PDB file of C-alpha atoms and ligand atoms in Angstrom:
ATOM      1  CA  UNK A   1      -2.503  13.524  17.086  1.00  0.00           C
ATOM      2  CA  UNK A   2      -1.232  16.270  14.654  1.00  0.00           C
ATOM      3  CA  UNK A   3       1.475  17.048  17.166  1.00  0.00           C
ATOM      4  CA  UNK A   4       2.640  13.541  17.235  1.00  0.00           C
ATOM      5  CA  UNK A   5       2.711  13.230  13.415  1.00  0.00           C
ATOM      6  CA  UNK A   6       4.825  16.285  13.271  1.00  0.00           C
ATOM      7  CA  UNK A   7       7.064  15.362  16.066  1.00  0.00           C
ATOM      8  CA  UNK A   8       7.661  11.858  14.504  1.00  0.00           C
ATOM      9  CA  UNK A   9       8.400  13.473  11.039  1.00  0.00           C
ATOM     10  CA  UNK A  10      10.907  16.005  12.575  1.00  0.00           C
ATOM     11  CA  UNK A  11      12.647  13.384  14.548  1.00  0.00           C
ATOM     12  CA  UNK A  12      13.056  11.163  11.402  1.00  0.00           C
ATOM     13  CA  UNK A  13      14.387  14.227   9.431  1.00  0.00           C
ATOM     14  CA  UNK A  14      16.782  14.967  12.302  1.00  0.00           C
ATOM     15  CA  UNK A  15      18.096  11.340  12.256  1.00  0.00           C
ATOM     16  CA  UNK A  16      18.264  10.827   8.426  1.00  0.00           C
ATOM     17  CA  UNK A  17      18.601  14.342   7.032  1.00  0.00           C
ATOM     18  CA  UNK A  18      16.680  13.029   4.084  1.00  0.00           C
ATOM     19  CA  UNK A  19      13.731  14.593   2.407  1.00  0.00           C
ATOM     20  CA  UNK A  20      11.829  12.085   0.204  1.00  0.00           C
ATOM     21  CA  UNK A  21       9.405  13.137  -2.554  1.00  0.00           C
ATOM     22  CA  UNK A  22       7.710   9.776  -3.109  1.00  0.00           C
ATOM     23  CA  UNK A  23       6.413   7.305  -0.547  1.00  0.00           C
ATOM     24  CA  UNK A  24       6.165   3.580  -1.134  1.00  0.00           C
ATOM     25  CA  UNK A  25       4.331   0.862   0.917  1.00  0.00           C
ATOM     26  CA  UNK A  26       5.469  -2.495   0.280  1.00  0.00           C
ATOM     27  CA  UNK A  27       3.114  -5.462   1.037  1.00  0.00           C
ATOM     28  CA  UNK A  28       3.396  -9.114   2.081  1.00  0.00           C
ATOM     29  CA  UNK A  29       6.441 -10.654   0.340  1.00  0.00           C
ATOM     30  CA  UNK A  30       6.800  -7.602  -1.830  1.00  0.00           C
ATOM     31  CA  UNK A  31       9.739  -6.096   0.144  1.00  0.00           C
ATOM     32  CA  UNK A  32      12.185  -7.046  -2.746  1.00  0.00           C
ATOM     33  CA  UNK A  33      11.864  -3.669  -4.276  1.00  0.00           C
ATOM     34  CA  UNK A  34      14.065  -2.488  -1.484  1.00  0.00           C
ATOM     35  CA  UNK A  35      17.041  -4.236  -3.315  1.00  0.00           C
ATOM     36  CA  UNK A  36      16.620  -1.727  -6.088  1.00  0.00           C
ATOM     37  CA  UNK A  37      16.961   1.197  -3.786  1.00  0.00           C
ATOM     38  CA  UNK A  38      20.193   3.005  -3.307  1.00  0.00           C
ATOM     39  CA  UNK A  39      19.809   3.136   0.482  1.00  0.00           C
ATOM     40  CA  UNK A  40      20.974   6.133   2.332  1.00  0.00           C
ATOM     41  CA  UNK A  41      19.406   5.591   5.665  1.00  0.00           C
ATOM     42  CA  UNK A  42      17.119   3.004   7.358  1.00  0.00           C
ATOM     43  CA  UNK A  43      15.112   2.979  10.650  1.00  0.00           C
ATOM     44  CA  UNK A  44      13.468   0.094  12.332  1.00  0.00           C
ATOM     45  CA  UNK A  45       9.895   0.764  13.263  1.00  0.00           C
ATOM     46  CA  UNK A  46      10.640  -0.059  16.795  1.00  0.00           C
ATOM     47  CA  UNK A  47      13.072   2.889  16.979  1.00  0.00           C
ATOM     48  CA  UNK A  48      10.474   5.296  15.578  1.00  0.00           C
ATOM     49  CA  UNK A  49       8.316   6.913  18.396  1.00  0.00           C
ATOM     50  CA  UNK A  50       4.634   6.623  17.493  1.00  0.00           C
ATOM     51  CA  UNK A  51       5.106   3.726  15.063  1.00  0.00           C
ATOM     52  CA  UNK A  52       3.446   0.555  15.931  1.00  0.00           C
ATOM     53  CA  UNK A  53       5.600  -2.615  15.525  1.00  0.00           C
ATOM     54  CA  UNK A  54       4.589  -5.133  12.835  1.00  0.00           C
ATOM     55  CA  UNK A  55       3.752  -8.602  14.016  1.00  0.00           C
ATOM     56  CA  UNK A  56       3.293 -10.415  10.793  1.00  0.00           C
ATOM     57  CA  UNK A  57       5.815 -13.088   9.545  1.00  0.00           C
ATOM     58  CA  UNK A  58       7.606 -11.762   6.360  1.00  0.00           C
ATOM     59  CA  UNK A  59       7.013  -8.100   7.290  1.00  0.00           C
ATOM     60  CA  UNK A  60      10.457  -6.607   8.083  1.00  0.00           C
ATOM     61  CA  UNK A  61       9.272  -3.476   9.669  1.00  0.00           C
ATOM     62  CA  UNK A  62      11.783  -0.864   8.469  1.00  0.00           C
ATOM     63  CA  UNK A  63      11.506   2.606   7.029  1.00  0.00           C
ATOM     64  CA  UNK A  64      13.998   2.931   4.242  1.00  0.00           C
ATOM     65  CA  UNK A  65      15.275   6.065   2.711  1.00  0.00           C
ATOM     66  CA  UNK A  66      17.128   6.217  -0.493  1.00  0.00           C
ATOM     67  CA  UNK A  67      17.216   6.745  -4.327  1.00  0.00           C
ATOM     68  CA  UNK A  68      14.995   4.857  -6.654  1.00  0.00           C
ATOM     69  CA  UNK A  69      14.670   5.640 -10.406  1.00  0.00           C
ATOM     70  CA  UNK A  70      16.661   8.903  -9.677  1.00  0.00           C
ATOM     71  CA  UNK A  71      14.157  10.197  -7.078  1.00  0.00           C
ATOM     72  CA  UNK A  72      14.261  10.323  -3.377  1.00  0.00           C
ATOM     73  CA  UNK A  73      12.003   7.869  -1.848  1.00  0.00           C
ATOM     74  CA  UNK A  74      10.863   6.666   1.473  1.00  0.00           C
ATOM     75  CA  UNK A  75       9.684   3.075   1.603  1.00  0.00           C
ATOM     76  CA  UNK A  76       7.895   1.194   4.310  1.00  0.00           C
ATOM     77  CA  UNK A  77       9.121  -2.311   4.224  1.00  0.00           C
ATOM     78  CA  UNK A  78       6.219  -3.959   5.880  1.00  0.00           C
ATOM     79  CA  UNK A  79       3.047  -2.173   6.926  1.00  0.00           C
ATOM     80  CA  UNK A  80       0.490  -2.212   9.750  1.00  0.00           C
ATOM     81  CA  UNK A  81      -2.835  -4.071   9.514  1.00  0.00           C
ATOM     82  CA  UNK A  82      -6.137  -3.550  11.263  1.00  0.00           C
ATOM     83  CA  UNK A  83      -6.202  -7.373  12.060  1.00  0.00           C
ATOM     84  CA  UNK A  84      -3.075  -7.112  13.999  1.00  0.00           C
ATOM     85  CA  UNK A  85      -5.155  -5.232  16.604  1.00  0.00           C
ATOM     86  CA  UNK A  86      -4.025  -1.582  15.655  1.00  0.00           C
ATOM     87  CA  UNK A  87      -6.676   1.071  15.498  1.00  0.00           C
ATOM     88  CA  UNK A  88      -7.340   2.348  11.950  1.00  0.00           C
ATOM     89  CA  UNK A  89      -5.576   5.524  12.987  1.00  0.00           C
ATOM     90  CA  UNK A  90      -2.401   3.641  14.028  1.00  0.00           C
ATOM     91  CA  UNK A  91      -2.518   1.861  10.674  1.00  0.00           C
ATOM     92  CA  UNK A  92      -2.400   5.098   8.850  1.00  0.00           C
ATOM     93  CA  UNK A  93       0.084   6.945  11.110  1.00  0.00           C
ATOM     94  CA  UNK A  94       3.106   6.267   8.908  1.00  0.00           C
ATOM     95  CA  UNK A  95       1.272   7.681   5.871  1.00  0.00           C
ATOM     96  CA  UNK A  96       0.637  10.826   7.667  1.00  0.00           C
ATOM     97  CA  UNK A  97       4.208  11.042   8.848  1.00  0.00           C
ATOM     98  CA  UNK A  98       5.318  10.626   5.231  1.00  0.00           C
ATOM     99  CA  UNK A  99       3.170  13.595   4.267  1.00  0.00           C
ATOM    100  CA  UNK A 100       5.136  15.669   6.748  1.00  0.00           C
ATOM    101  CA  UNK A 101       8.332  14.182   5.426  1.00  0.00           C
ATOM    102  CA  UNK A 102       7.455  15.849   2.167  1.00  0.00           C
ATOM    103  CA  UNK A 103       6.055  13.200  -0.090  1.00  0.00           C
ATOM    104  CA  UNK A 104       3.993  14.263  -3.132  1.00  0.00           C
ATOM    105  CA  UNK A 105       2.955  10.887  -4.426  1.00  0.00           C
ATOM    106  CA  UNK A 106       2.329   7.550  -2.902  1.00  0.00           C
ATOM    107  CA  UNK A 107       2.830   4.032  -4.340  1.00  0.00           C
ATOM    108  CA  UNK A 108       0.920   1.202  -2.546  1.00  0.00           C
ATOM    109  CA  UNK A 109       1.402  -2.461  -3.153  1.00  0.00           C
ATOM    110  CA  UNK A 110      -0.216  -5.477  -1.614  1.00  0.00           C
ATOM    111  CA  UNK A 111      -0.772  -9.262  -1.957  1.00  0.00           C
ATOM    112  CA  UNK A 112      -4.360 -10.144  -2.953  1.00  0.00           C
ATOM    113  CA  UNK A 113      -6.779 -12.971  -3.666  1.00  0.00           C
ATOM    114  CA  UNK A 114      -7.976 -12.968  -7.208  1.00  0.00           C
ATOM    115  CA  UNK A 115     -11.733 -13.119  -7.562  1.00  0.00           C
ATOM    116  CA  UNK A 116     -12.009 -11.924 -11.259  1.00  0.00           C
ATOM    117  CA  UNK A 117     -12.184 -15.357 -13.117  1.00  0.00           C
ATOM    118  CA  UNK A 118      -9.814 -13.985 -15.876  1.00  0.00           C
ATOM    119  CA  UNK A 119      -6.936 -13.453 -13.298  1.00  0.00           C
ATOM    120  CA  UNK A 120      -4.302 -16.002 -12.710  1.00  0.00           C
ATOM    121  CA  UNK A 121      -1.862 -16.530  -9.731  1.00  0.00           C
ATOM    122  CA  UNK A 122       1.201 -14.238 -10.327  1.00  0.00           C
ATOM    123  CA  UNK A 123      -0.814 -11.547 -12.187  1.00  0.00           C
ATOM    124  CA  UNK A 124      -0.249  -7.864 -11.505  1.00  0.00           C
ATOM    125  CA  UNK A 125      -3.506  -5.834 -11.084  1.00  0.00           C
ATOM    126  CA  UNK A 126      -3.386  -1.937 -11.186  1.00  0.00           C
ATOM    127  CA  UNK A 127      -6.115  -0.880  -8.723  1.00  0.00           C
ATOM    128  CA  UNK A 128      -8.613   1.314 -10.387  1.00  0.00           C
ATOM    129  CA  UNK A 129     -10.826   1.771  -7.416  1.00  0.00           C
ATOM    130  CA  UNK A 130     -11.617   0.145  -4.058  1.00  0.00           C
ATOM    131  CA  UNK A 131     -14.301  -0.976  -1.825  1.00  0.00           C
ATOM    132  CA  UNK A 132     -13.333  -0.403   1.827  1.00  0.00           C
ATOM    133  CA  UNK A 133     -14.699  -2.698   4.434  1.00  0.00           C
ATOM    134  CA  UNK A 134     -12.192  -1.917   7.236  1.00  0.00           C
ATOM    135  CA  UNK A 135     -13.438   0.722   9.629  1.00  0.00           C
ATOM    136  CA  UNK A 136     -12.535   4.102   8.163  1.00  0.00           C
ATOM    137  CA  UNK A 137      -9.414   5.770   9.467  1.00  0.00           C
ATOM    138  CA  UNK A 138     -11.016   9.282   9.315  1.00  0.00           C
ATOM    139  CA  UNK A 139     -13.706   8.442  11.783  1.00  0.00           C
ATOM    140  CA  UNK A 140     -13.326  10.842  14.704  1.00  0.00           C
ATOM    141  CA  UNK A 141     -12.585  14.456  15.101  1.00  0.00           C
ATOM    142  CA  UNK A 142     -11.326  15.738  11.628  1.00  0.00           C
ATOM    143  CA  UNK A 143      -7.812  16.992  11.687  1.00  0.00           C
ATOM    144  CA  UNK A 144      -8.308  19.988   9.491  1.00  0.00           C
ATOM    145  CA  UNK A 145      -4.621  20.546   8.863  1.00  0.00           C
ATOM    146  CA  UNK A 146      -4.492  17.208   7.167  1.00  0.00           C
ATOM    147  CA  UNK A 147      -7.588  17.622   5.068  1.00  0.00           C
ATOM    148  CA  UNK A 148     -11.319  18.160   4.835  1.00  0.00           C
ATOM    149  CA  UNK A 149     -14.022  16.492   6.790  1.00  0.00           C
ATOM    150  CA  UNK A 150     -15.707  14.802   3.699  1.00  0.00           C
ATOM    151  CA  UNK A 151     -12.925  13.980   1.382  1.00  0.00           C
ATOM    152  CA  UNK A 152     -13.689  13.164  -2.262  1.00  0.00           C
ATOM    153  CA  UNK A 153     -12.950   9.620  -3.323  1.00  0.00           C
ATOM    154  CA  UNK A 154     -13.963   9.855  -7.031  1.00  0.00           C
ATOM    155  CA  UNK A 155     -10.441   9.337  -8.142  1.00  0.00           C
ATOM    156  CA  UNK A 156      -8.874   7.493  -5.292  1.00  0.00           C
ATOM    157  CA  UNK A 157      -6.222   6.012  -7.664  1.00  0.00           C
ATOM    158  CA  UNK A 158      -4.602   8.734  -9.829  1.00  0.00           C
ATOM    159  CA  UNK A 159      -5.666   8.450 -13.383  1.00  0.00           C
ATOM    160  CA  UNK A 160      -2.364   9.936 -14.712  1.00  0.00           C
ATOM    161  CA  UNK A 161      -0.207   7.432 -12.867  1.00  0.00           C
ATOM    162  CA  UNK A 162      -2.503   4.484 -14.133  1.00  0.00           C
ATOM    163  CA  UNK A 163      -2.018   5.714 -17.784  1.00  0.00           C
ATOM    164  CA  UNK A 164       1.706   5.874 -17.120  1.00  0.00           C
ATOM    165  CA  UNK A 165       1.821   2.302 -15.733  1.00  0.00           C
ATOM    166  CA  UNK A 166      -0.010   1.184 -18.808  1.00  0.00           C
ATOM    167  CA  UNK A 167       2.392   2.916 -21.144  1.00  0.00           C
ATOM    168  CA  UNK A 168       5.446   1.520 -19.423  1.00  0.00           C
ATOM    169  CA  UNK A 169       3.925  -1.963 -19.065  1.00  0.00           C
ATOM    170  CA  UNK A 170       3.361  -2.038 -22.758  1.00  0.00           C
ATOM    171  CA  UNK A 171       6.915  -0.974 -23.628  1.00  0.00           C
ATOM    172  CA  UNK A 172       8.248  -3.641 -21.219  1.00  0.00           C
ATOM    173  CA  UNK A 173       5.932  -6.371 -22.299  1.00  0.00           C
ATOM    174  CA  UNK A 174       4.504  -6.586 -18.771  1.00  0.00           C
ATOM    175  CA  UNK A 175       0.881  -7.766 -18.759  1.00  0.00           C
ATOM    176  CA  UNK A 176      -1.258  -5.710 -16.387  1.00  0.00           C
ATOM    177  CA  UNK A 177      -4.733  -6.505 -15.156  1.00  0.00           C
ATOM    178  CA  UNK A 178      -7.097  -3.737 -13.924  1.00  0.00           C
ATOM    179  CA  UNK A 179      -9.613  -3.846 -11.220  1.00  0.00           C
ATOM    180  CA  UNK A 180     -11.318  -3.086  -8.113  1.00  0.00           C
ATOM    181  CA  UNK A 181      -9.676  -4.003  -4.717  1.00  0.00           C
ATOM    182  CA  UNK A 182     -11.788  -5.063  -1.841  1.00  0.00           C
ATOM    183  CA  UNK A 183     -10.224  -4.279   1.602  1.00  0.00           C
ATOM    184  CA  UNK A 184     -11.523  -6.617   4.054  1.00  0.00           C
ATOM    185  CA  UNK A 185     -10.328  -6.907   7.780  1.00  0.00           C
ATOM    186  CA  UNK A 186      -8.948 -10.503   7.743  1.00  0.00           C
ATOM    187  CA  UNK A 187      -7.278 -12.242   9.351  1.00  0.00           C
ATOM    188  CA  UNK A 188      -9.248 -15.146   7.967  1.00  0.00           C
ATOM    189  CA  UNK A 189      -9.049 -15.800   4.250  1.00  0.00           C
ATOM    190  CA  UNK A 190     -12.517 -15.675   2.689  1.00  0.00           C
ATOM    191  CA  UNK A 191     -14.981 -18.551   2.715  1.00  0.00           C
ATOM    192  CA  UNK A 192     -16.071 -19.607  -0.817  1.00  0.00           C
ATOM    193  CA  UNK A 193     -19.404 -17.660  -0.316  1.00  0.00           C
ATOM    194  CA  UNK A 194     -17.499 -14.611   0.776  1.00  0.00           C
ATOM    195  CA  UNK A 195     -15.182 -14.669  -2.388  1.00  0.00           C
ATOM    196  CA  UNK A 196     -18.361 -14.874  -4.488  1.00  0.00           C
ATOM    197  CA  UNK A 197     -19.929 -12.090  -2.486  1.00  0.00           C
ATOM    198  CA  UNK A 198     -17.039  -9.841  -3.149  1.00  0.00           C
ATOM    199  CA  UNK A 199     -17.090 -10.617  -6.709  1.00  0.00           C
ATOM    200  CA  UNK A 200     -20.836  -9.931  -6.943  1.00  0.00           C
ATOM    201  CA  UNK A 201     -20.338  -6.509  -5.276  1.00  0.00           C
ATOM    202  CA  UNK A 202     -17.923  -5.545  -7.985  1.00  0.00           C
ATOM    203  CA  UNK A 203     -14.499  -6.614  -6.571  1.00  0.00           C
ATOM    204  CA  UNK A 204     -11.741  -8.161  -8.774  1.00  0.00           C
ATOM    205  CA  UNK A 205      -9.228  -8.898  -5.932  1.00  0.00           C
ATOM    206  CA  UNK A 206      -9.543  -8.950  -2.127  1.00  0.00           C
ATOM    207  CA  UNK A 207      -6.960  -8.475   0.484  1.00  0.00           C
ATOM    208  CA  UNK A 208      -6.547  -7.142   4.117  1.00  0.00           C
ATOM    209  CA  UNK A 209      -4.727  -3.855   3.692  1.00  0.00           C
ATOM    210  CA  UNK A 210      -4.262  -0.776   1.486  1.00  0.00           C
ATOM    211  CA  UNK A 211      -7.707   0.970   1.711  1.00  0.00           C
ATOM    212  CA  UNK A 212      -6.911   2.648   5.081  1.00  0.00           C
ATOM    213  CA  UNK A 213      -3.688   4.145   3.851  1.00  0.00           C
ATOM    214  CA  UNK A 214      -5.201   5.243   0.471  1.00  0.00           C
ATOM    215  CA  UNK A 215      -8.119   7.005   2.340  1.00  0.00           C
ATOM    216  CA  UNK A 216      -5.473   8.726   4.538  1.00  0.00           C
ATOM    217  CA  UNK A 217      -3.472   9.762   1.588  1.00  0.00           C
ATOM    218  CA  UNK A 218      -6.385  11.147  -0.350  1.00  0.00           C
ATOM    219  CA  UNK A 219      -7.625  12.944   2.719  1.00  0.00           C
ATOM    220  CA  UNK A 220      -4.272  14.760   2.431  1.00  0.00           C
ATOM    221  CA  UNK A 221      -4.571  15.213  -1.265  1.00  0.00           C
ATOM    222  CA  UNK A 222      -1.652  13.000  -2.069  1.00  0.00           C
ATOM    223  CA  UNK A 223      -2.052  11.261  -5.479  1.00  0.00           C
ATOM    224  CA  UNK A 224      -1.988   7.382  -5.207  1.00  0.00           C
ATOM    225  CA  UNK A 225      -0.827   4.544  -7.335  1.00  0.00           C
ATOM    226  CA  UNK A 226      -1.980   1.075  -6.172  1.00  0.00           C
ATOM    227  CA  UNK A 227      -0.970  -2.372  -7.364  1.00  0.00           C
ATOM    228  CA  UNK A 228      -1.912  -5.820  -6.281  1.00  0.00           C
ATOM    229  CA  UNK A 229      -0.006  -9.097  -6.869  1.00  0.00           C
ATOM    230  CA  UNK A 230      -2.500 -11.844  -7.232  1.00  0.00           C
ATOM    231  CA  UNK A 231      -1.127 -14.397  -4.953  1.00  0.00           C
ATOM    232  CA  UNK A 232      -3.956 -16.872  -4.809  1.00  0.00           C
ATOM    233  CA  UNK A 233      -7.365 -17.525  -6.500  1.00  0.00           C
ATOM    234  CA  UNK A 234     -10.514 -17.030  -4.432  1.00  0.00           C
ATOM    235  CA  UNK A 235     -12.625 -18.833  -6.961  1.00  0.00           C
ATOM    236  CA  UNK A 236     -10.617 -22.013  -7.459  1.00  0.00           C
ATOM    237  CA  UNK A 237     -11.946 -23.653  -4.302  1.00  0.00           C
ATOM    238  CA  UNK A 238      -8.428 -24.275  -3.243  1.00  0.00           C
ATOM    239  CA  UNK A 239      -7.111 -23.332   0.355  1.00  0.00           C
ATOM    240  CA  UNK A 240      -5.311 -20.136   0.657  1.00  0.00           C
ATOM    241  CA  UNK A 241      -2.321 -20.087   2.835  1.00  0.00           C
ATOM    242  CA  UNK A 242       0.162 -17.397   4.072  1.00  0.00           C
ATOM    243  CA  UNK A 243       3.055 -19.350   2.659  1.00  0.00           C
ATOM    244  CA  UNK A 244       1.407 -19.351  -0.796  1.00  0.00           C
ATOM    245  CA  UNK A 245       0.749 -15.754  -0.690  1.00  0.00           C
ATOM    246  CA  UNK A 246       4.459 -15.070   0.127  1.00  0.00           C
ATOM    247  CA  UNK A 247       5.872 -17.599  -2.428  1.00  0.00           C
ATOM    248  CA  UNK A 248       3.737 -16.061  -5.373  1.00  0.00           C
ATOM    249  CA  UNK A 249       4.315 -12.535  -4.014  1.00  0.00           C
ATOM    250  CA  UNK A 250       8.004 -12.934  -4.306  1.00  0.00           C
ATOM    251  CA  UNK A 251       7.784 -14.209  -7.990  1.00  0.00           C
ATOM    252  CA  UNK A 252       5.665 -11.405  -9.290  1.00  0.00           C
ATOM    253  CA  UNK A 253       7.370  -8.807  -7.038  1.00  0.00           C
ATOM    254  CA  UNK A 254      10.245  -8.521  -9.462  1.00  0.00           C
ATOM    255  CA  UNK A 255       7.950  -7.395 -12.297  1.00  0.00           C
ATOM    256  CA  UNK A 256       6.250  -5.088  -9.948  1.00  0.00           C
ATOM    257  CA  UNK A 257       9.546  -3.572  -8.864  1.00  0.00           C
ATOM    258  CA  UNK A 258      10.607  -3.006 -12.473  1.00  0.00           C
ATOM    259  CA  UNK A 259       7.191  -1.338 -13.204  1.00  0.00           C
ATOM    260  CA  UNK A 260       7.406   0.982 -10.081  1.00  0.00           C
ATOM    261  CA  UNK A 261      10.940   2.022 -10.599  1.00  0.00           C
ATOM    262  CA  UNK A 262      10.368   2.840 -14.226  1.00  0.00           C
ATOM    263  CA  UNK A 263       7.229   4.893 -13.157  1.00  0.00           C
ATOM    264  CA  UNK A 264       9.156   6.770 -10.611  1.00  0.00           C
ATOM    265  CA  UNK A 265      11.855   7.481 -13.093  1.00  0.00           C
ATOM    266  CA  UNK A 266       9.249   8.859 -15.580  1.00  0.00           C
ATOM    267  CA  UNK A 267       7.258  10.983 -13.097  1.00  0.00           C
TER     268      UNK A 267
HETATM  269  N1  LIG B 301      -7.975 -12.874   0.832  1.00  0.00           N
HETATM  270  C1  LIG B 301      -7.588 -11.759   1.541  1.00  0.00           C
HETATM  271  N2  LIG B 301      -6.502 -11.355   1.755  1.00  0.00           N
HETATM  272  C2  LIG B 301      -5.480 -11.934   0.927  1.00  0.00           C
HETATM  273  C3  LIG B 301      -5.690 -12.934   0.097  1.00  0.00           C
HETATM  274  C4  LIG B 301      -7.055 -13.438   0.002  1.00  0.00           C
HETATM  275  O1  LIG B 301      -7.369 -14.447  -0.881  1.00  0.00           O
HETATM  276  N3  LIG B 301      -4.595 -13.305  -0.616  1.00  0.00           N
HETATM  277  C5  LIG B 301      -3.739 -12.334  -0.163  1.00  0.00           C
HETATM  278  N4  LIG B 301      -4.096 -11.474   0.617  1.00  0.00           N
END
């Protein structure tokens, strides 16, 4: 596994000659941030050995290398989900490759259903913590070169980056929510009882991604900033659809892109 991670990273470095310092994972309908990147190179996932191919509509499946906010970034336009049938280890493979490309920080975004009654569709929620309900990607033999057997998760989402987000949002008049992200397997949206259950166990938003990648990043001691776009409400009793998630994601994605770009500039 480690060999494969290293091989893929060196192959990418050979092809792009690019050494990013920041990694970005763009979720459902949130790929618009790519428009703000001064792109130097791009690779389709299907051309990267070891990368699974994304099967979800609206996920482009490209690794993008370029400059954002004056920093060298690598951005995943589209990610891999457990519900697509990939193993948890396949889901986090790109994050591990990014580590070997040289990233020092990771920005993760997703579309999520709001379960905090104060949240509205289109809100941005800074992830303060998570509850992972997807099989843990670290199950199995520990790869000691990546990190320790029992990684600490007391600050899964970096305090400093969260404070920076709040400061920039205040300056830019962007309203930010804060809350706990519940990572479920999907692919079903939740039943009303499940949304209530996730609320009751301490969640503010629920989605089908992010927690595996954050676990893998923290295993490798990479500081993480996570943000959810609330694309639908789990508490309204209204049906959730993939189209709704994409449409609302697109709208809020512009604000999210502005925030992330300013944060990267300030780091
Ligand atoms: N549930 C799970 N995942 C989601 C949702 C939701 O309501 N909205 C966007 N992703």
